[in-house]
Short mmCIF file of C-alpha atoms and ligand atoms in Angstrom, two decimals:
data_model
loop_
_atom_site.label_atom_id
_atom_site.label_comp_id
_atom_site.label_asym_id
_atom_site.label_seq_id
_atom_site.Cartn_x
_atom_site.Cartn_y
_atom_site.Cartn_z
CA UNK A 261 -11.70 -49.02 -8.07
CA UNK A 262 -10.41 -52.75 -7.79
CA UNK A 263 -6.55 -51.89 -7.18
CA UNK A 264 -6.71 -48.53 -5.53
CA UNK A 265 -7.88 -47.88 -1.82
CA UNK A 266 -7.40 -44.22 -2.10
CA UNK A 267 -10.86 -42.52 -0.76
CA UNK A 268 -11.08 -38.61 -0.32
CA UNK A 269 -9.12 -37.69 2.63
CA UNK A 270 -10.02 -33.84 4.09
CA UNK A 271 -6.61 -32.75 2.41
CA UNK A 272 -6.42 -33.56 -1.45
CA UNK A 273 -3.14 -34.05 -3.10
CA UNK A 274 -3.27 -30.66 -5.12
CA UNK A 275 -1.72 -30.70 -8.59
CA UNK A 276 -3.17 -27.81 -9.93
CA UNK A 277 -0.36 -24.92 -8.58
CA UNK A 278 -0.05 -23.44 -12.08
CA UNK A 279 -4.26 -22.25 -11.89
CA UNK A 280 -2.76 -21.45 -8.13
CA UNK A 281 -1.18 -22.31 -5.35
CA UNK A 282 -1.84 -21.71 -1.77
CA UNK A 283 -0.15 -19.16 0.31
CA UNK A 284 3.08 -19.14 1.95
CA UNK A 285 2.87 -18.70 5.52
CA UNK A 286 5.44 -16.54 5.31
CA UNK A 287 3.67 -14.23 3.11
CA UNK A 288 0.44 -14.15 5.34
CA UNK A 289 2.03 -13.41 8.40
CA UNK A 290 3.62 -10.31 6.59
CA UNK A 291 0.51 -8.85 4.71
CA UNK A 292 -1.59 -9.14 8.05
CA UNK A 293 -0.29 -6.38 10.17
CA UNK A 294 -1.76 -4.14 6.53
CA UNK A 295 -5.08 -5.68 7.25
CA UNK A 296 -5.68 -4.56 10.71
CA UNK A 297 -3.18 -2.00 12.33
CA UNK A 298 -1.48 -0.36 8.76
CA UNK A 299 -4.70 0.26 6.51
CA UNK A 300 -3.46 4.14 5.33
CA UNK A 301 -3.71 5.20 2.05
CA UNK A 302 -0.67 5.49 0.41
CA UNK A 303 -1.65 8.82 -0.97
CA UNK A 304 -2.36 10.01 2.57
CA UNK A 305 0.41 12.32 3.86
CA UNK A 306 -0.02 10.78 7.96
CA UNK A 307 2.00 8.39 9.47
CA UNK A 308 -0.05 5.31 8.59
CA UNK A 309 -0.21 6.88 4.59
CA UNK A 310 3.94 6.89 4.69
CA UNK A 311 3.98 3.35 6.47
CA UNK A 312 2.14 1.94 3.61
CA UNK A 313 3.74 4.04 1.15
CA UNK A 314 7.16 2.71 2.29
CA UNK A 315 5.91 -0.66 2.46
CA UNK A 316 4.73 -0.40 -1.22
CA UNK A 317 8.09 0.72 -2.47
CA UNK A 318 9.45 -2.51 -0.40
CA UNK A 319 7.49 -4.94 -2.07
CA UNK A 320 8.34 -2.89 -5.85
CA UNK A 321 12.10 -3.46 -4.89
CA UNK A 322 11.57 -6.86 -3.90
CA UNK A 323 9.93 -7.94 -6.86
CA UNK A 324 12.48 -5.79 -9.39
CA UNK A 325 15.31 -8.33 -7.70
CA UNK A 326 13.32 -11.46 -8.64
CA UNK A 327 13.36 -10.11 -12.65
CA UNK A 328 16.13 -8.06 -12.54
CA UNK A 329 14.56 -4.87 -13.32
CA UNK A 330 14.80 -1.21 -11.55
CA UNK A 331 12.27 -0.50 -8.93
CA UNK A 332 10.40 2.00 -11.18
CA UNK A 333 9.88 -0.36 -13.69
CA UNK A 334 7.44 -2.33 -11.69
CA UNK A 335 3.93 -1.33 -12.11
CA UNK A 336 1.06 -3.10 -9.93
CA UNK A 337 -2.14 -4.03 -11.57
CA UNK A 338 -4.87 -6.58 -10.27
CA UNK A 339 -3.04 -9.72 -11.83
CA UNK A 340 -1.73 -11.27 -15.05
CA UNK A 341 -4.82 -10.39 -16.73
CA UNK A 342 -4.86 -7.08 -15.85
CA UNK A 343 -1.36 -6.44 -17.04
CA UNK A 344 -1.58 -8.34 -20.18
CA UNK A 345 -4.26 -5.73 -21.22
CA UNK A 346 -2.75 -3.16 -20.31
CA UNK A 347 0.63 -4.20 -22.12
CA UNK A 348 -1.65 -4.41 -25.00
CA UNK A 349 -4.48 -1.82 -25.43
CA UNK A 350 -2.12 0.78 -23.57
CA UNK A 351 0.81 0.05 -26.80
CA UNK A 352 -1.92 -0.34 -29.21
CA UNK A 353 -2.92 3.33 -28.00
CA UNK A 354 0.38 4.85 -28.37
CA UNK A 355 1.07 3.74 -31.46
CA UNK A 356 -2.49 4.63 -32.67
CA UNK A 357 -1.17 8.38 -31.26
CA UNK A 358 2.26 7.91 -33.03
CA UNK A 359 2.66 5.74 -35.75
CA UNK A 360 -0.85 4.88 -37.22
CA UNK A 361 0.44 3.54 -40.33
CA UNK A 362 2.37 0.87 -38.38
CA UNK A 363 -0.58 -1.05 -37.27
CA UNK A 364 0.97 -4.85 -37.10
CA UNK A 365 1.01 -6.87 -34.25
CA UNK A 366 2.54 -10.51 -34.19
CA UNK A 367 1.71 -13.29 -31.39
CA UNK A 368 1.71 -16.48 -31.03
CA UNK A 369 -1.05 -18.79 -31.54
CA UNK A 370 -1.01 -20.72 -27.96
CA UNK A 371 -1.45 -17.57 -25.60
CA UNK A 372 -3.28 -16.83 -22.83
CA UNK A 373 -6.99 -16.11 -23.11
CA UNK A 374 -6.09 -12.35 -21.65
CA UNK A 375 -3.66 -11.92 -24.58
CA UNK A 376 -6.06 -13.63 -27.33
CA UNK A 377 -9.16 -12.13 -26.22
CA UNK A 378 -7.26 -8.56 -25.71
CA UNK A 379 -5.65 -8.85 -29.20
CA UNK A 380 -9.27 -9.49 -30.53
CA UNK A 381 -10.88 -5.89 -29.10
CA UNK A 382 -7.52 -4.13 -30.53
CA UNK A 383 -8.30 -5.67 -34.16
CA UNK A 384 -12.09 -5.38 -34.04
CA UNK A 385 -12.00 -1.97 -32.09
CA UNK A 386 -8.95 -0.09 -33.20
CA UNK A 387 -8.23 -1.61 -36.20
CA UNK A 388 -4.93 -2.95 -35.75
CA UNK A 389 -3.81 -5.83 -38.17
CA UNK A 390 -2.78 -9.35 -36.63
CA UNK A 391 -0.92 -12.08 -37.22
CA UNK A 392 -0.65 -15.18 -35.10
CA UNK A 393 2.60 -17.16 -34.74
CA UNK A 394 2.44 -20.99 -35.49
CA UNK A 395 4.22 -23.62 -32.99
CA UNK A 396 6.12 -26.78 -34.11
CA UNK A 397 4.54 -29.69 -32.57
CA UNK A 398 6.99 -29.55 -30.02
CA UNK A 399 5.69 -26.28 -28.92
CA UNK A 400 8.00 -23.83 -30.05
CA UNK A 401 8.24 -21.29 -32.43
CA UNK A 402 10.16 -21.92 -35.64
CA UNK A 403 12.40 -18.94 -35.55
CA UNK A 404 12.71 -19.09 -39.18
CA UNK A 405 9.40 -18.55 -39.76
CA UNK A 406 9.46 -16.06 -36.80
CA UNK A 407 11.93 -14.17 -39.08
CA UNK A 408 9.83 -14.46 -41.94
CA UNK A 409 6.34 -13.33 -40.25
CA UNK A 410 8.64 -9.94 -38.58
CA UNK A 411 8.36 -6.66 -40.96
CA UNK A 412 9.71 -3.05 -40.56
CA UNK A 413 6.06 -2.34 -39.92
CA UNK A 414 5.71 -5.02 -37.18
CA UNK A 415 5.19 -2.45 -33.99
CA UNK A 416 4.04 -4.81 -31.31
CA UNK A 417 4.81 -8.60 -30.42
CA UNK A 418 3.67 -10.70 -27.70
CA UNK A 419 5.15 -14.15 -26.48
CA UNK A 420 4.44 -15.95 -23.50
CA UNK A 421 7.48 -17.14 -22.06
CA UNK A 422 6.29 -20.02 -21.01
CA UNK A 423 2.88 -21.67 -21.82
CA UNK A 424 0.66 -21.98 -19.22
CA UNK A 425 -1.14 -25.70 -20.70
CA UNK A 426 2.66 -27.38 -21.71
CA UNK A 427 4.77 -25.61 -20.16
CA UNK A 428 6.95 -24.82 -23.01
CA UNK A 429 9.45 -22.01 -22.80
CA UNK A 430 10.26 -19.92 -25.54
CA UNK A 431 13.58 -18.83 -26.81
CA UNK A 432 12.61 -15.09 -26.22
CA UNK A 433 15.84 -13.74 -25.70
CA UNK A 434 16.18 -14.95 -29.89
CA UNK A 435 12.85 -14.05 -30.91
CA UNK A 436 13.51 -10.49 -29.50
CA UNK A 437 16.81 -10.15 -31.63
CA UNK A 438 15.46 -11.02 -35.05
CA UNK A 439 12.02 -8.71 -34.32
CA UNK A 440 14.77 -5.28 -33.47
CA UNK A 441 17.28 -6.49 -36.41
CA UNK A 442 14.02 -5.53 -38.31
CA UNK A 443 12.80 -2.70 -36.68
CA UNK A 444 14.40 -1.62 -33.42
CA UNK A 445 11.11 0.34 -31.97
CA UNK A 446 9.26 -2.65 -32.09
CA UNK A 447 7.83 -3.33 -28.55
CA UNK A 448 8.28 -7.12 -27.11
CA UNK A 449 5.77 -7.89 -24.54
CA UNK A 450 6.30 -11.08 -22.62
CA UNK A 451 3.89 -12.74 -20.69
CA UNK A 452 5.70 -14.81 -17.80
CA UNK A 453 2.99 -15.67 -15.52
CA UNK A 454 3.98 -18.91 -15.83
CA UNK A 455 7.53 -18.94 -15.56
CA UNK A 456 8.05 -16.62 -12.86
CA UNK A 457 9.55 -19.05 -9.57
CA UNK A 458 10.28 -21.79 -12.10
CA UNK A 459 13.08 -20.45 -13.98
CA UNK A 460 15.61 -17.49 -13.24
CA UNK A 461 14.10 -14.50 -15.39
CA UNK A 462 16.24 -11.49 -15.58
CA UNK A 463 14.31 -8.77 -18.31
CA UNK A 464 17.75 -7.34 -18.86
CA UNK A 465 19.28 -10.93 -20.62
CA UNK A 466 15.64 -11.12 -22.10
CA UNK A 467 15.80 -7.99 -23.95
CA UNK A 468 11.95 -7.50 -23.59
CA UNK A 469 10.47 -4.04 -23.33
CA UNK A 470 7.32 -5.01 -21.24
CA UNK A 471 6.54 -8.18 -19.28
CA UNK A 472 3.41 -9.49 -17.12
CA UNK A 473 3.49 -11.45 -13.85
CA UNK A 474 1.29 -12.76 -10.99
CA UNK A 475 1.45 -13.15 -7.33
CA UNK A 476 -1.16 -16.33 -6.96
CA UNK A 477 1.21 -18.96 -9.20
CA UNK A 478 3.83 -18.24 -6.66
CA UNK A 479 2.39 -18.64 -3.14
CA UNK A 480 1.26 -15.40 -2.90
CA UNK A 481 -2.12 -13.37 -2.65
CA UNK A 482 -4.81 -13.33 -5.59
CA UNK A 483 -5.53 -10.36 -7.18
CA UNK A 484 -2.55 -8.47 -7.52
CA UNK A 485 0.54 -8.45 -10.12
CA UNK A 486 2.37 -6.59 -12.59
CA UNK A 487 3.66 -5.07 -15.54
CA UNK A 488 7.33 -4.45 -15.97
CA UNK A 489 7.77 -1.79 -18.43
CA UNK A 490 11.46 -0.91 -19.14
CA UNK A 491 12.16 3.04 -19.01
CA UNK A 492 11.82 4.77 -21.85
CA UNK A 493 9.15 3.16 -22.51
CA UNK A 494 5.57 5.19 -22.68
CA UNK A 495 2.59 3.20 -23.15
CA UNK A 496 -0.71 4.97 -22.60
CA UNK A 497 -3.60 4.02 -19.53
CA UNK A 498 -6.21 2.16 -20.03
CA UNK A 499 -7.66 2.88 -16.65
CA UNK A 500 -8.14 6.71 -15.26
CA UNK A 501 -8.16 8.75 -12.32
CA UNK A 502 -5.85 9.71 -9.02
CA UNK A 503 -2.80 9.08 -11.10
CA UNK A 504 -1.63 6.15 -9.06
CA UNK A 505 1.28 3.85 -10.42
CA UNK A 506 3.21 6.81 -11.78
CA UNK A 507 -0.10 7.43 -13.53
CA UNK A 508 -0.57 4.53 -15.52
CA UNK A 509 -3.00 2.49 -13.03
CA UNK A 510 -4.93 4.91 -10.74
CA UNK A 511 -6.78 3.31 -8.02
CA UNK A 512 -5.94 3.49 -4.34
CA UNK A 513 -3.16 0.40 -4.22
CA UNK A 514 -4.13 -3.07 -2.28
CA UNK A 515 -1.50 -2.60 -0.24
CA UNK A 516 -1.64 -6.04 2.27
CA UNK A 517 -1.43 -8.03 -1.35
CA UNK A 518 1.36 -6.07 -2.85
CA UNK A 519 3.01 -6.69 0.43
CA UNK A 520 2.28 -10.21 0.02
CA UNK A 521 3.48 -10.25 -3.39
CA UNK A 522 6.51 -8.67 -2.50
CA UNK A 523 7.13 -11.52 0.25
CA UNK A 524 6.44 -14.35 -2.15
CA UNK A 525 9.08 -12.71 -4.40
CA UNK A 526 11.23 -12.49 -2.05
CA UNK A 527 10.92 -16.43 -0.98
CA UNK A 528 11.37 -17.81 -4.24
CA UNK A 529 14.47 -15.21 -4.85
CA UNK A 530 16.15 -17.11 -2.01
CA UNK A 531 14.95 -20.60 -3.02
CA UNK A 532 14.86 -20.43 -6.46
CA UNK A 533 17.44 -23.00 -7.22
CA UNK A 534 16.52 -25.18 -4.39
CA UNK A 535 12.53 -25.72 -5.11
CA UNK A 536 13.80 -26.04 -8.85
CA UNK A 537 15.75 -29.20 -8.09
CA UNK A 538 12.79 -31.00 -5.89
CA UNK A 539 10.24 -30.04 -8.31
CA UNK A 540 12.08 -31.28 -11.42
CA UNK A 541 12.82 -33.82 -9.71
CA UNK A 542 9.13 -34.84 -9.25
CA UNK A 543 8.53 -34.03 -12.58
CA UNK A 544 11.06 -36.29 -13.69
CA UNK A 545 9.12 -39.20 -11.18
CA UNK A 546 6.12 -38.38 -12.76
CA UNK A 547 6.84 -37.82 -16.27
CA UNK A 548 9.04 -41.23 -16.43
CA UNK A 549 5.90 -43.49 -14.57
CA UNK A 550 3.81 -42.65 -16.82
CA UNK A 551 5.06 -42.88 -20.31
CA UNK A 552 6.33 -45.90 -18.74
CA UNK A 553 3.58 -47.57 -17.37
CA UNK A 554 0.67 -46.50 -18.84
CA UNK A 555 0.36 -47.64 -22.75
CA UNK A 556 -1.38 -44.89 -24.89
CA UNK A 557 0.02 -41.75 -23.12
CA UNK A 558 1.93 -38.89 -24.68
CA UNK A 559 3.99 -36.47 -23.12
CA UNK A 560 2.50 -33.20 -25.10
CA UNK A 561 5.25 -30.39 -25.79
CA UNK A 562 9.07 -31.23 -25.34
CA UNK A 563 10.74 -32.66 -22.48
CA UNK A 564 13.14 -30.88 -22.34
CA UNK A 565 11.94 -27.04 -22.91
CA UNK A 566 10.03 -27.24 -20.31
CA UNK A 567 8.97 -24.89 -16.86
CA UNK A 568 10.27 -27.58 -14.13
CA UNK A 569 6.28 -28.40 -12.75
CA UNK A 570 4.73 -28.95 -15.68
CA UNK A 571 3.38 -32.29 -16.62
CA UNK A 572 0.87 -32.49 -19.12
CA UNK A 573 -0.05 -35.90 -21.26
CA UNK A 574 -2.69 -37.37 -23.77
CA UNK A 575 -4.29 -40.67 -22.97
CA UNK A 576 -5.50 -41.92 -25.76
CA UNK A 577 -9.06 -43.33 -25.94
CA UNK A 578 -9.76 -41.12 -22.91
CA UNK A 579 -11.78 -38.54 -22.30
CA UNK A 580 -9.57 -35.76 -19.80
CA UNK A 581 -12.55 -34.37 -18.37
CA UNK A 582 -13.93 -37.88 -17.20
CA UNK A 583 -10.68 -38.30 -15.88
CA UNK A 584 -10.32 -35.47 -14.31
CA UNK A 585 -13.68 -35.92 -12.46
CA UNK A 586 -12.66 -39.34 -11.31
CA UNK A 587 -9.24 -38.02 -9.82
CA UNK A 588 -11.23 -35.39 -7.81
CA UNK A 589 -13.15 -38.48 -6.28
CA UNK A 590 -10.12 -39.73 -5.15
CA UNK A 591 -8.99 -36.43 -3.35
CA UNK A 592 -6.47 -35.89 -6.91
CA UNK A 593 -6.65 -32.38 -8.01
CA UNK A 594 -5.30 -31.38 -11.82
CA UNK A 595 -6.88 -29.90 -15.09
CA UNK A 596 -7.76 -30.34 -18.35
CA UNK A 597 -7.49 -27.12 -21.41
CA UNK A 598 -6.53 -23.75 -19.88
CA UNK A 599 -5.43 -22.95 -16.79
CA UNK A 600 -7.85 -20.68 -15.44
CA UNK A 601 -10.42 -19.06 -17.68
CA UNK A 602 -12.99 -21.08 -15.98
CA UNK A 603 -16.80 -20.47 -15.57
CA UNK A 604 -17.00 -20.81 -19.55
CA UNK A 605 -18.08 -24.00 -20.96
CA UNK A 606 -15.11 -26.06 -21.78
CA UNK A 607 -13.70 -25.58 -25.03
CA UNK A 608 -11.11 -27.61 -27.07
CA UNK A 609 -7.26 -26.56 -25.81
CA UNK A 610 -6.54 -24.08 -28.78
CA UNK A 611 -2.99 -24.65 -27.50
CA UNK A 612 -2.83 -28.41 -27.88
CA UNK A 613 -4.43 -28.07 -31.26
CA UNK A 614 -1.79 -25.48 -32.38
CA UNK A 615 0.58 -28.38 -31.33
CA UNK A 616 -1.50 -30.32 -34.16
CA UNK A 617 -2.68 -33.13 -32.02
CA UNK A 618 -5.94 -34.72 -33.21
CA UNK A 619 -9.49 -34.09 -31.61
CA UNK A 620 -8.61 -37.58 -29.74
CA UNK A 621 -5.84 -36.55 -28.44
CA UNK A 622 -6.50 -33.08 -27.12
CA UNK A 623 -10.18 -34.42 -25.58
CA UNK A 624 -7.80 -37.02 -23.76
CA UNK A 625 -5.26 -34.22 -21.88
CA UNK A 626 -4.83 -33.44 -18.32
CA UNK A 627 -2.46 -31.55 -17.18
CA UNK A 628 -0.60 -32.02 -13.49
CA UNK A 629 1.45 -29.18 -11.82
CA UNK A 630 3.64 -29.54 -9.34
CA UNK A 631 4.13 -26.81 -6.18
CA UNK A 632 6.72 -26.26 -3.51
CA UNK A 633 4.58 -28.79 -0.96
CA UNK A 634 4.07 -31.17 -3.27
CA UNK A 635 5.93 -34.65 -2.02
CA UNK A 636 6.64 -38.24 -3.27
CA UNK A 637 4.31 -39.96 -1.99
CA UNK A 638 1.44 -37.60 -3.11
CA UNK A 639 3.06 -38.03 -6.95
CA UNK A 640 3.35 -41.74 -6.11
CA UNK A 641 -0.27 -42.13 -4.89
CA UNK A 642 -1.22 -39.62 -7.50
CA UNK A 643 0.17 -41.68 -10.77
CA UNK A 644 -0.53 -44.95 -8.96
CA UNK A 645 -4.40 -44.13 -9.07
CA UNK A 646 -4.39 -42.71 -12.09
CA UNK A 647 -3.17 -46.17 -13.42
CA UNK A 648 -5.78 -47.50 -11.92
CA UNK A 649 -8.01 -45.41 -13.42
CA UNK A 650 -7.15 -45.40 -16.83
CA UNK A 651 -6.81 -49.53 -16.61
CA UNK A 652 -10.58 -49.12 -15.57
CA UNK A 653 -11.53 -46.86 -18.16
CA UNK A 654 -9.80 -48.81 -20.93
CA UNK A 655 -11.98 -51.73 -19.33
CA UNK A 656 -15.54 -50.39 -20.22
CA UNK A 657 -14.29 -49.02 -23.24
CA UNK A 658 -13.19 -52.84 -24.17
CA UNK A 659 -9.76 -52.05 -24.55
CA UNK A 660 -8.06 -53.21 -21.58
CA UNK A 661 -4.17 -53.05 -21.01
CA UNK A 662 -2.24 -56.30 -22.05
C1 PLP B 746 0.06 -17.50 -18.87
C2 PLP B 746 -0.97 -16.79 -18.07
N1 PLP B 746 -1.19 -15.48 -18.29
C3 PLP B 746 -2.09 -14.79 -17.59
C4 PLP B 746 -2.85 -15.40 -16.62
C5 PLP B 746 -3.85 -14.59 -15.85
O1 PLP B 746 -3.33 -14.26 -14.59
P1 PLP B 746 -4.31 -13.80 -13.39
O2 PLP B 746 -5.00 -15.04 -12.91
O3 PLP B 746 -3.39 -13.21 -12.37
O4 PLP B 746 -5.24 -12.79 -13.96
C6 PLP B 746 -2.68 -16.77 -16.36
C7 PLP B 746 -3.50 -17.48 -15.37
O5 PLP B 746 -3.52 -18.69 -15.32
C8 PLP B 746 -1.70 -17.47 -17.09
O6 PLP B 746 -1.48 -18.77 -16.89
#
């Protein structure tokens, strides 16, 4: 590359926090003592059983502060995915026991493969009807055809909060209104994977019955998360036996990652506002270069209704995955389509083409996001090579900038 003299150091500059982002220190040094001297089961009536029970119920209260919920309303699962199908399949289950003729569920068209793919078994499997929300093409939902799309027989919705591609956040707190103005026992489900430690959440203001989050998109362990599932609420299991999780999730809890999840909670709790300003404030660096400097990019989703680490752009006349691969070579470390359902072939963002970009445009995305120890000189080296190699792209393709 004829302007850049960036070569793969041992540490890459790692955009990619919102597929996940590396531990806390903090966090590690907390779950370890449950890896070696505390490994009880928290069903265990011994000493080590209690430590880890009360260590559990720690890391329940911790996280209930970050959301604003009660303690019991936490529920751990093995992470976002887990929760999202259990949000799902266990509602679709009750009201298969309840209401059977009420067999509508509403969500948007730009969710998560765990909600998609989990809405798809509850149509095929259980025969639930479903209708998916469009987006404007500035990535929210038109709340007038929100209103139109709700019915008295509506009995389950699910909206991200915010998306986990563009970053856009939805005005739940609205969407939630209009749904219970038309039938107040419909259940909102949230999924906020992505907007937990990037804007203040508090389920209370939100309104929502039910909402997922994960411990690895906030400096915490993989493998662990949870459902928040406001009282009075009684969705059925979808996984069976002990009776753990106030008998909704049996299986002896992973105790070290709860613990870690509880710490990482706890972190951003006390630094929310803080880590908000630096990263929109690289966002902002970011975000501004390149619409600036490089012709033929597109900012895809709104500016401004926007998760603060999110930067995600079209370059037209490029293809995102050749990109991608190119920034790798250069120790530069972001993604193209979804954020992590990897291992599959890649497929075509169904999230940019809900935003009704063209085939050009969604081949030619890549999306950056920003963590906690990202700085400005990684961003600076990061859009300055990424110039560089767009310039050189737009060479071979013949199509060089003026
Ligand atoms: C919006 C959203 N929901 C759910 C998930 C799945 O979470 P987990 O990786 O904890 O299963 C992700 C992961 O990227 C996500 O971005």
């Amino acid at each position: 590359m004829s302007k850049n003299n960036r070569t793969r150091t041992k540490e890459p500059i790692y955009l990619d926090n919102a597929s996940s982002s590396p531990i806390d220190v903090n966090v590690i040094n907390e779950m370890l003592p449950f890896l070696t001297s505390f490994y009880g089961n928290p069903s265990s009536l011994h000493g080590l059983g209690r430590k880890s029970t009360i260590a559990v119920s720690k890391a329940r209260a911790r996280i209930s502060k970050l959301i604003g919920s009660k303690s019991n309303e936490i529920y751990f699962t093995s992470g976002g995915t887990e929760s999202n199908n259990l949000a799902l399949i266990g509602c679709a289950r009750l009201i298969d026991n309840m209401k059977p003729t009420c067999k509508r569920i509403l969500i948007s068209k730009i969710e998560h493969d765990s909600i998609i793919e989990t809405i798809k078994f509850i149509e095929k499997d259980m025969e639930f009807e479903i209708d998916y929300i469009p987006i404007k093409n500035d990535g929210l939902i038109d709340l007038d055809i929100f209103r139109k799309m709700v019915s008295p027989k509506t009995s389950l919705i699910s909206v991200m909060l915010a998306n986990n591609e563009i970053g856009i956040i939805q005005p739940i707190r609205s969407l939630v209104e209009i749904a219970k103005a038309k039938n107040n026992n419909t259940i909102f489900h949230s999924d906020a994977v992505q907007a937990l430690g990037k804007i203040p959440i508090n389920v209370n203001d939100l309104k929502i019955d039910m909402m997922t989050i994960s411990s690895h998109k906030i400096n915490g362990p993989k493998g662990i998360g949870a459902l928040f599932i406001k009282q009075g609420i009684h969705i059925k299991p979808i996984i069976f036996g002990g009776g753990q999780e106030m008998n909704l999730r049996s299986g002896t809890e992973n105790v070290s990652a709860i613990v870690g999840f509880g710490k990482a909670c706890e972190i951003w709790k006390e630094k929310l506002e803080s880590v908000q300003t630096k990263i929109s404030g690289l966002q902002r660096y970011m975000i501004d270069r390149i619409i600036n400097e490089i012709p033929g990019s597109a900012l895809n989703g709104s500016r401004e209704n926007r998760i603060p680490n999110n930067v995600n752009f079209s370059f037209s006349g490029i293809n995102g995955e050749n990109l991608l691969i190119k920034l790798d070579e250069y120790g530069i470390e972001a993604s193209t389509g979804s954020a992590c359902s990897s291992n599959k072939k890649q497929k075509a963002s169904h999230v940019l083409k809900a935003l009704g970009l063209t085939y050009d445009q969604v081949s030619g995305s890549i999306r950056f996001s920003i963590g906690y120890q990202n700085t400005l000189e990684e961003l600076k080296i990061a859009v300055d090579t990424l110039k560089n190699l767009i310039i050189e792209f737009k060479k071979i393709n013949g199509d060089g900038f003026p």
